[in-house]
mmCIF file of C-alpha atoms in Angstrom:
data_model
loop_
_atom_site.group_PDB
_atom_site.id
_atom_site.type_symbol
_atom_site.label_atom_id
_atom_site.label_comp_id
_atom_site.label_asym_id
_atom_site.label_seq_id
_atom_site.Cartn_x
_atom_site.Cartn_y
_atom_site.Cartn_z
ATOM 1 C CA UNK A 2 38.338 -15.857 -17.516
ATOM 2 C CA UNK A 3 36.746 -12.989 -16.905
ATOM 3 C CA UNK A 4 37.277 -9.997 -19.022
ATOM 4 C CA UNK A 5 36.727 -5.988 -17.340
ATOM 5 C CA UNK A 6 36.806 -2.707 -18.876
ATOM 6 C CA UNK A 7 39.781 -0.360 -17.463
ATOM 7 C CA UNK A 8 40.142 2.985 -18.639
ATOM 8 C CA UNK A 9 44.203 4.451 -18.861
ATOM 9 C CA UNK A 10 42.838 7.633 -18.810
ATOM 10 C CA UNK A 11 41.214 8.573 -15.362
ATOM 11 C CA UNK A 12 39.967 11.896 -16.812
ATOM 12 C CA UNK A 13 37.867 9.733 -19.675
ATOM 13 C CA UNK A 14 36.341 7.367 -17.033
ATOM 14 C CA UNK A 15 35.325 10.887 -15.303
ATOM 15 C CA UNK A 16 33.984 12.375 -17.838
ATOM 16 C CA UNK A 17 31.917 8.666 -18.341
ATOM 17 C CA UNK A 18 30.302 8.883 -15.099
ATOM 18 C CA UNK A 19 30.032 12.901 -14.515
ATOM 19 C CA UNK A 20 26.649 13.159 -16.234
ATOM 20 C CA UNK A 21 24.997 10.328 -13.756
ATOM 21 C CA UNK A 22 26.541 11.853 -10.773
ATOM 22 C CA UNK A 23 25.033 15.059 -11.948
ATOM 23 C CA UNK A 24 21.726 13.503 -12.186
ATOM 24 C CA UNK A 25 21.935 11.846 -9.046
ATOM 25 C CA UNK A 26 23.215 15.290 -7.298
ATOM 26 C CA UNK A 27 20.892 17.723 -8.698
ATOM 27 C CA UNK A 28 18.247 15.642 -8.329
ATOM 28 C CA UNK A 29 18.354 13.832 -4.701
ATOM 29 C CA UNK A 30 21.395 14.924 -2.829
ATOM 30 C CA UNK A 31 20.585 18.843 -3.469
ATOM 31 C CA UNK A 32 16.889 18.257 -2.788
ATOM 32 C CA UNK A 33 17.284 16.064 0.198
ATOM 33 C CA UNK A 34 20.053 18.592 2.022
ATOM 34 C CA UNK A 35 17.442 21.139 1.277
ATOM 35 C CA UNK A 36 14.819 19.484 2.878
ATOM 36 C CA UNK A 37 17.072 18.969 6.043
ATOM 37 C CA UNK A 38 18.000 21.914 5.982
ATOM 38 C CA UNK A 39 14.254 23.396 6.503
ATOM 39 C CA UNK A 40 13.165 20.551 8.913
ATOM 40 C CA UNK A 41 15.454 22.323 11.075
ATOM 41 C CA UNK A 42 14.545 25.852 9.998
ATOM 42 C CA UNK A 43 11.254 28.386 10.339
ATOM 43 C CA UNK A 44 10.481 28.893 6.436
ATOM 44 C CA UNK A 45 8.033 31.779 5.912
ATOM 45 C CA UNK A 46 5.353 30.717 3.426
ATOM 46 C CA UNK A 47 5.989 34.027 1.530
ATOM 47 C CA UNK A 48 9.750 33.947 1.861
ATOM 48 C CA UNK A 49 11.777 36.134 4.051
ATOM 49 C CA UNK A 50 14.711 35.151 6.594
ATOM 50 C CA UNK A 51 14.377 31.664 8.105
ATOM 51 C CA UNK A 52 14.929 31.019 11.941
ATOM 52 C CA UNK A 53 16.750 28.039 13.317
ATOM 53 C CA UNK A 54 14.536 25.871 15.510
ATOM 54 C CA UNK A 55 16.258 22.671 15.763
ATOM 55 C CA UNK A 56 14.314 19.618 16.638
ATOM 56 C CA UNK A 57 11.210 21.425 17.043
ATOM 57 C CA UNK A 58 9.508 20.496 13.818
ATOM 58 C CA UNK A 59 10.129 16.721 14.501
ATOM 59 C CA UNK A 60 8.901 17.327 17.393
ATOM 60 C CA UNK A 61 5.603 18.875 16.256
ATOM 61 C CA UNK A 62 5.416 16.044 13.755
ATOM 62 C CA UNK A 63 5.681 13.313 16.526
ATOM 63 C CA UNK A 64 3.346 14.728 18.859
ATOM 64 C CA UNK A 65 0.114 15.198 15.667
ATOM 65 C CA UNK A 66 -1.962 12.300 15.699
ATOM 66 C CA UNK A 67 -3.207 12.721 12.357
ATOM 67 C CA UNK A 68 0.598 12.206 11.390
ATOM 68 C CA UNK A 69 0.748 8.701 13.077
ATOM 69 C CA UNK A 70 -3.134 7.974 11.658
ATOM 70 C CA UNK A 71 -0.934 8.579 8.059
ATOM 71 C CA UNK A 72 1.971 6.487 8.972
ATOM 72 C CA UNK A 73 -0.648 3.706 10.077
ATOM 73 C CA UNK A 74 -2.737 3.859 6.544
ATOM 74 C CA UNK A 75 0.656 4.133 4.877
ATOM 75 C CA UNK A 76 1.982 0.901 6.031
ATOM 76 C CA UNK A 77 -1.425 -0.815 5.453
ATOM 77 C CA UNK A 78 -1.693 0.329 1.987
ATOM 78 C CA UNK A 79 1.965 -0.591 1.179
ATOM 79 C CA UNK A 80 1.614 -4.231 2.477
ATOM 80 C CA UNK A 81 -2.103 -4.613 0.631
ATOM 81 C CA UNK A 82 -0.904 -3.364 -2.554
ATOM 82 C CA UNK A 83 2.482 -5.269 -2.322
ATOM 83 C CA UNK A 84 1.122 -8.523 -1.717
ATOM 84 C CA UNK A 85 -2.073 -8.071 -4.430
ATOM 85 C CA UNK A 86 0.057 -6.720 -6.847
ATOM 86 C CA UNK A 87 2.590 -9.639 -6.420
ATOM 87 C CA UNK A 88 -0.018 -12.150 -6.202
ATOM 88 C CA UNK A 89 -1.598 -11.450 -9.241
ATOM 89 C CA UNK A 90 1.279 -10.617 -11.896
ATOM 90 C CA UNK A 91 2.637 -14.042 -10.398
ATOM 91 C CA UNK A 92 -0.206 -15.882 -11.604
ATOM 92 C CA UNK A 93 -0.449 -14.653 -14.737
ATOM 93 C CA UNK A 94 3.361 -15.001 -15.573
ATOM 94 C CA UNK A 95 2.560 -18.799 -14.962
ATOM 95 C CA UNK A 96 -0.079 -18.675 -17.272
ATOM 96 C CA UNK A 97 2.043 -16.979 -19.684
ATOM 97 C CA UNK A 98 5.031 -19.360 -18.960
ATOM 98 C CA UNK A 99 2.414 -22.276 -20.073
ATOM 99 C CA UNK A 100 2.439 -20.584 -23.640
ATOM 100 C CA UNK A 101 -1.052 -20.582 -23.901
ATOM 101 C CA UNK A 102 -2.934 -19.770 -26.896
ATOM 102 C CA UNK A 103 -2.151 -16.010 -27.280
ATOM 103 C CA UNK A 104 0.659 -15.231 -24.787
ATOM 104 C CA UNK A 105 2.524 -12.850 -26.834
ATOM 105 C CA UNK A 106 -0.444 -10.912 -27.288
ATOM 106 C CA UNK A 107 -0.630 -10.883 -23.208
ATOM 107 C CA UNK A 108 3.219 -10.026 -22.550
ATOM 108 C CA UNK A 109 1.952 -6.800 -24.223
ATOM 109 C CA UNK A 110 -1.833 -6.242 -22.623
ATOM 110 C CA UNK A 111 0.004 -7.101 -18.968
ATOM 111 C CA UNK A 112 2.877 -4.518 -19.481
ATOM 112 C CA UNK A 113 0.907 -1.436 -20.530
ATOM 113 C CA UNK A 114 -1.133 -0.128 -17.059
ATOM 114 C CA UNK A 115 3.233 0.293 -15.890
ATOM 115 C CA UNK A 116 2.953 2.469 -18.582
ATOM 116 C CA UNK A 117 0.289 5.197 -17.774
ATOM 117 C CA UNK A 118 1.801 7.624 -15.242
ATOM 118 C CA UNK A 119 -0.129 7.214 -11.068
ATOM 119 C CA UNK A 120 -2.889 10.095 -12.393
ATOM 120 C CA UNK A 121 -4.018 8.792 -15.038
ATOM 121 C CA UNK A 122 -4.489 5.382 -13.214
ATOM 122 C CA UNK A 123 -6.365 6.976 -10.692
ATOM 123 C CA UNK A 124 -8.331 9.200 -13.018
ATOM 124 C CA UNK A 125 -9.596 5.992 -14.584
ATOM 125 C CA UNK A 126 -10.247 3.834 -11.647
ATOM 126 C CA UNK A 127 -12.034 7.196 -9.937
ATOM 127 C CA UNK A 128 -14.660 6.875 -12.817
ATOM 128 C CA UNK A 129 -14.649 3.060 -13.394
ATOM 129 C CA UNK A 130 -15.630 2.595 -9.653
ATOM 130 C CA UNK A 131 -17.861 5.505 -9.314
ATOM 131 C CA UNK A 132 -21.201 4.896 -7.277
ATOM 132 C CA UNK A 133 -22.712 6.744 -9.962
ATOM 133 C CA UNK A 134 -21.796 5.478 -13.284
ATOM 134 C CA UNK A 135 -20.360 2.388 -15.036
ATOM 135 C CA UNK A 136 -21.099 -1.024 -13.635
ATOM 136 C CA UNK A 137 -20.600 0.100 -10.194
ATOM 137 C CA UNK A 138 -24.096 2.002 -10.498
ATOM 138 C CA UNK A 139 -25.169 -1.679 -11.695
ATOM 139 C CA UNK A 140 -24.424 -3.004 -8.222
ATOM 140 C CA UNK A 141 -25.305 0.389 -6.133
ATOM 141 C CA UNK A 142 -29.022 -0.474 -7.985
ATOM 142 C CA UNK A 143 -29.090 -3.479 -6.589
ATOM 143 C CA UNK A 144 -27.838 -3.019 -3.026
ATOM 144 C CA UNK A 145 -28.451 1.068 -1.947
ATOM 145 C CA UNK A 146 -24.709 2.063 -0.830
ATOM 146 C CA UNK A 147 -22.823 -0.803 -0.932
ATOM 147 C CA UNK A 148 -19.955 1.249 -2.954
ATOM 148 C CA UNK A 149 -19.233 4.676 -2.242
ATOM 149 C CA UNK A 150 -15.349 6.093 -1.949
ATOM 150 C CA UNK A 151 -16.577 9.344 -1.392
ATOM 151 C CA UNK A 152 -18.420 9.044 1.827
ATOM 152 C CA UNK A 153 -16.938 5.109 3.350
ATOM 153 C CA UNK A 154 -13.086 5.417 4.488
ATOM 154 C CA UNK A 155 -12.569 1.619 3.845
ATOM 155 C CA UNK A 156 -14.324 1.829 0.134
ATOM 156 C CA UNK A 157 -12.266 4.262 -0.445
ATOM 157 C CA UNK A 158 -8.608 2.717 1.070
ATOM 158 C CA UNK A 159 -9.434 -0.495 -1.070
ATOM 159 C CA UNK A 160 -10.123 1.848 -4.304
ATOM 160 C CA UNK A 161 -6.365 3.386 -3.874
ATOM 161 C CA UNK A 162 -5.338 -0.197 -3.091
ATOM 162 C CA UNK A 163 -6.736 -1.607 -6.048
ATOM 163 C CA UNK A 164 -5.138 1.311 -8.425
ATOM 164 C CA UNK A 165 -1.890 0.913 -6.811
ATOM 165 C CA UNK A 166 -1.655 -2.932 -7.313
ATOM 166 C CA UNK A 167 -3.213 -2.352 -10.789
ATOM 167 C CA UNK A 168 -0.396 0.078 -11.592
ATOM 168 C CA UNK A 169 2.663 -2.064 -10.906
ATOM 169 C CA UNK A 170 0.956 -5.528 -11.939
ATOM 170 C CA UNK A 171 2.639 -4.770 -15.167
ATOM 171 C CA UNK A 172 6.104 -4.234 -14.158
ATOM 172 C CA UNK A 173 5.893 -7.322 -11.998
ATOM 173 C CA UNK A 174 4.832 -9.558 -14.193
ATOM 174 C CA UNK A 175 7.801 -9.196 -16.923
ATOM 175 C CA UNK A 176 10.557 -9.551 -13.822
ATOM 176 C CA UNK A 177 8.960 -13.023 -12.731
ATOM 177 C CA UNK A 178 7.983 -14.085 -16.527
ATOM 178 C CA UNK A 179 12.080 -13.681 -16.976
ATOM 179 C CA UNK A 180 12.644 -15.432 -13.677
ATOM 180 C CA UNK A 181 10.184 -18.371 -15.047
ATOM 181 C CA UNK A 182 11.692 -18.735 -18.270
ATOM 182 C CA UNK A 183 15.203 -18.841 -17.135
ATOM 183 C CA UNK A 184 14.552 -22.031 -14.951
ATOM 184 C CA UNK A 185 15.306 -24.934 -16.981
ATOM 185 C CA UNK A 186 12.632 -26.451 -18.739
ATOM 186 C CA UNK A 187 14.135 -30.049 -18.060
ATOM 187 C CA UNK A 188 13.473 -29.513 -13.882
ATOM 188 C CA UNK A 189 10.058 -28.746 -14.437
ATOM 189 C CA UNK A 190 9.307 -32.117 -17.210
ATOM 190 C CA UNK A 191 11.189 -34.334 -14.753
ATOM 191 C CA UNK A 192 9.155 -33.131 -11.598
ATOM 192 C CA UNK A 193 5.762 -33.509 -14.121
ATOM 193 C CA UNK A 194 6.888 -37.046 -14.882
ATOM 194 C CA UNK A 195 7.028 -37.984 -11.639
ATOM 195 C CA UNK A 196 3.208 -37.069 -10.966
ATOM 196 C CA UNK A 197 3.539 -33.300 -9.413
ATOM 197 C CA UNK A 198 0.221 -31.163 -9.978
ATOM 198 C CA UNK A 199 1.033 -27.252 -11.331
ATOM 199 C CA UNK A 200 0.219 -26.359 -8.155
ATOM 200 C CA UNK A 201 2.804 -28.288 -6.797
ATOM 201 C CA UNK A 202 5.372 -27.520 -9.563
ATOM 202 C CA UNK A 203 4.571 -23.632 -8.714
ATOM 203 C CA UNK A 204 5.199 -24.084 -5.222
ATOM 204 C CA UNK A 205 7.904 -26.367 -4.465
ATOM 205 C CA UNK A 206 10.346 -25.652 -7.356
ATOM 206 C CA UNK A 207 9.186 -22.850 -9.259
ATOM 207 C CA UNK A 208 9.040 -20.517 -6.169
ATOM 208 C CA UNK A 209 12.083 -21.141 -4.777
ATOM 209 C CA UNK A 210 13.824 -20.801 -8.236
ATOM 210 C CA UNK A 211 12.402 -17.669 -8.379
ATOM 211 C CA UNK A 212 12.997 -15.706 -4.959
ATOM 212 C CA UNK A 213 15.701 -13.476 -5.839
ATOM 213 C CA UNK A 214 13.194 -11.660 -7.798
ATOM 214 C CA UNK A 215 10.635 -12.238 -5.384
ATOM 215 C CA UNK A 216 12.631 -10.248 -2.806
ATOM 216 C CA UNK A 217 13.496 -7.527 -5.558
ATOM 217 C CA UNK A 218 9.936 -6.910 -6.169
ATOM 218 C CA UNK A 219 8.989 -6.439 -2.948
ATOM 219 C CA UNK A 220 11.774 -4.231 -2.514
ATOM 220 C CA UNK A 221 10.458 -1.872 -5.155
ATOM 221 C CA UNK A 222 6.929 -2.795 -4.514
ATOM 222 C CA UNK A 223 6.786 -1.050 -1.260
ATOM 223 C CA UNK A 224 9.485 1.801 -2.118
ATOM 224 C CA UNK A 225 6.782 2.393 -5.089
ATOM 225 C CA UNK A 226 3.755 2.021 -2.560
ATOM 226 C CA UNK A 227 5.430 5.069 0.000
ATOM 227 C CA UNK A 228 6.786 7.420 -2.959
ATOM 228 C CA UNK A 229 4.903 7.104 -6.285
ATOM 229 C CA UNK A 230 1.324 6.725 -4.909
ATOM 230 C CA UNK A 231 0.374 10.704 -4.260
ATOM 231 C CA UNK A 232 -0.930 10.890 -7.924
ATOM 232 C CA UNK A 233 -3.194 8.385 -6.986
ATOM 233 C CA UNK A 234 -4.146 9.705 -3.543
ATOM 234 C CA UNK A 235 -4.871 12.870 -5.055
ATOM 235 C CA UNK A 236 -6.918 12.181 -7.972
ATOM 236 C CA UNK A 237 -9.120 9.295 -6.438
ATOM 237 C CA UNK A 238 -9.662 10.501 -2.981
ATOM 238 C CA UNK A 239 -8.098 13.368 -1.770
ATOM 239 C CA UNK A 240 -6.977 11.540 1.434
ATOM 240 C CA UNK A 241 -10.504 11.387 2.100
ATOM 241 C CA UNK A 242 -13.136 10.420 3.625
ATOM 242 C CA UNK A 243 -12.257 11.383 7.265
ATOM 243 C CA UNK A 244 -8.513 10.854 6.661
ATOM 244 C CA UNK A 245 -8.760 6.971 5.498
ATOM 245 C CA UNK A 246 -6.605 7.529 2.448
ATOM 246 C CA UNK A 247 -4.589 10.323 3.721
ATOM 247 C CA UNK A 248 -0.685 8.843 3.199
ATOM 248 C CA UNK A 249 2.152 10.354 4.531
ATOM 249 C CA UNK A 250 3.325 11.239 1.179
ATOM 250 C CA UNK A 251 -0.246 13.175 0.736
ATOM 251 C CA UNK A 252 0.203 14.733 4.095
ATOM 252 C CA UNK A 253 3.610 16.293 3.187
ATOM 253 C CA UNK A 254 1.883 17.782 -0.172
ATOM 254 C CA UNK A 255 -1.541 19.298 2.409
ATOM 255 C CA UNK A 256 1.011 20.602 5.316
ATOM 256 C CA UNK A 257 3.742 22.243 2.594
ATOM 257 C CA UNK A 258 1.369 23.413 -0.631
ATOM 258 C CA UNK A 259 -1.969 23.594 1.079
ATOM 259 C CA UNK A 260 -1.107 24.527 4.656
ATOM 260 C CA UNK A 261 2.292 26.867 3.389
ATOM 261 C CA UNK A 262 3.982 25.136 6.380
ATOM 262 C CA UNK A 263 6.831 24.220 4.530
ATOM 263 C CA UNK A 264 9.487 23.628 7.424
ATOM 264 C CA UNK A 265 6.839 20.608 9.157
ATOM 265 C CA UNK A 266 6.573 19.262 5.360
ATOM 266 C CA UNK A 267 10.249 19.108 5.474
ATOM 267 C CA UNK A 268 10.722 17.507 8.742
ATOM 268 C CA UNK A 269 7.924 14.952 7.353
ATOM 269 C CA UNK A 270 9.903 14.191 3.903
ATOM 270 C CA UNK A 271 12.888 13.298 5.730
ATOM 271 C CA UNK A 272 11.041 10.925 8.588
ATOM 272 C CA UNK A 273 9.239 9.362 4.987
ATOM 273 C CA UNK A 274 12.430 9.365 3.590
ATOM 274 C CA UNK A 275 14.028 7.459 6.684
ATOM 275 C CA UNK A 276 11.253 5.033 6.905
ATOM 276 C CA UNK A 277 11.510 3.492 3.769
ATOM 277 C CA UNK A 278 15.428 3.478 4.447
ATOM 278 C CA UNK A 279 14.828 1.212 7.206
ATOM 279 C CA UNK A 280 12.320 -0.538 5.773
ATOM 280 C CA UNK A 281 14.606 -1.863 2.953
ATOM 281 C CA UNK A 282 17.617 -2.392 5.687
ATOM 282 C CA UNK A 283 14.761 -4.599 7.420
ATOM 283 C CA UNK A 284 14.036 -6.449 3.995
ATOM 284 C CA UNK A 285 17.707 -7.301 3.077
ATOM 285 C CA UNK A 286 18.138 -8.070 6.627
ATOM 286 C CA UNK A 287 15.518 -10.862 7.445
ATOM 287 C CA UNK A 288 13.490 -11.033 4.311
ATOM 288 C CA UNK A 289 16.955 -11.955 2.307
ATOM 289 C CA UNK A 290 17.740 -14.534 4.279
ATOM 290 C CA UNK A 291 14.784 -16.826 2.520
ATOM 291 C CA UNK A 292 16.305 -16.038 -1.049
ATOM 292 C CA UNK A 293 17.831 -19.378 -2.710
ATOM 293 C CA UNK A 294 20.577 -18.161 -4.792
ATOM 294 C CA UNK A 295 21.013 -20.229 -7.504
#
């Protein structure tokens, strides 16, 4: 039977739970009223009293074209980077899951780019793919401007998109190593006996065993992709060349602390912050119903 915690005291069970509500209040709730609250409102850059506009600066935001050009390479980038970053941490839990020679010494090397913060990863992919220097030069040598982020939009995209799937390879591949190692070893002996390849294992028992997590991680993988990517952005590319890496999470940072338009960065943050809303509701909606539950 299952056994729960109750608490006699209400006050003690408050006290329990006060400091994460705090968190959670100070932290999103306060922010993200504020942030409606000037969408709606005419900040002056150098402070002053605000004026009520309404809808305007949704407005404004709906009619830039530059704004939908960010929502497009957004979207792009989030897929890319989703699917790479899946892709490859799900191959090498399976090669970890085989226990080859050395696999504790892997858990460790896979799990450590999760743990450098988004500008350091882009400060070291900025000078490991330089056209200049490093083994990119090699290859620049050989064929004159093949490589070069700083002047070709799509060099530059798949740079960010590389970082970014580089970034949470880490953190993917512990979630489906667990998911792995908590399927039976007994399914996958009995399916071997009976003549199935590892490709075949992987695919038609493996992967379904595993899609709960699947669909978790791609949850988080594209909620990481829209929020955690402007220290990458920034330190790589600038949202450069020509706007090709220019995400709507960059564009809120140039309009508000470049531009000192603070209300349109406002009214952006929000529409960002509504988009990936819907974009999970769409996930546990349709995506969910491919999850085997085991």
């Amino acid at each position: 039977m299952e056994k729960r915690a109750t608490f006699s005291n209400l006050w003690l069970a408050a006290a329990f739970i006060a400091p994460q509500m705090l968190l959670i209040f100070v932290f999103f709730y306060w922010p993200s009223g504020e942030a409606l609250y000037w969408s709606l409102t005419l900040e002056p850059p150098f402070g002053g009293s605000n004026q009520w506009v309404g809808l305007q600066n949704f407005m404004t935001v709906f009619e830039d074209p530059k704004y939908w050009n960010s929502v497009r390479v957004s979207l792009t980038f989030a897929f890319s980077a989703t699917v790479l970053s899946l892709a490859i941490a799900a191959l090498l839990a399976l090669f970890v899951d085989r226990r080859l020679p050395g696999h504790q010494v892997y858990k460790f090397t896979f799990f450590l780019p999760y743990a450098l913060a988004a500008p350091a990863v882009g400060l070291a992919f900025r000078f490991i793919f330089s056209p200049d220097a490093g083994f990119v030069s090699v290859i620049n040598n050989a064929f004159p401007g093949l490589w070069n982020p700083a002047l070709n939009g799509y060099d530059a995209f798949t740079l960010i998109v590389l970082a970014q799937s580089w970034k949470m390879v880490g953190y993917n591949f512990i979630f489906f190593l667990a998911a792995l190692q908590s399927i039976p070893r007994t399914i996958s002996e009995a399916s071997a006996m009976d003549g199935a390849s590892v490709l075949r294992r992987m695919w038609d028992i493996q992967l379904p065993l595993i899609t709960p997590t699947l669909f978790f991680l791609i949850v988080i993988n594209i909620t990481d992709s829209f929020v955690d990517s402007f220290g990458i952005v920034d330190i790589t590319t600038s949202g450069g060349p020509a706007r090709a890496t220019e995400l709507m999470v960059y564009k809120i940072y140039t309009d508000g602390f470049q531009g000192k338009d603070y209300s349109l960065a406002a009214a952006q943050s929000i529409v960002l912050m509504v988009l990936v809303i819907a974009l999970t509701f769409i996930q546990f909606r349709f995506v969910e119903r491919r999850v085997h539950y085991r």
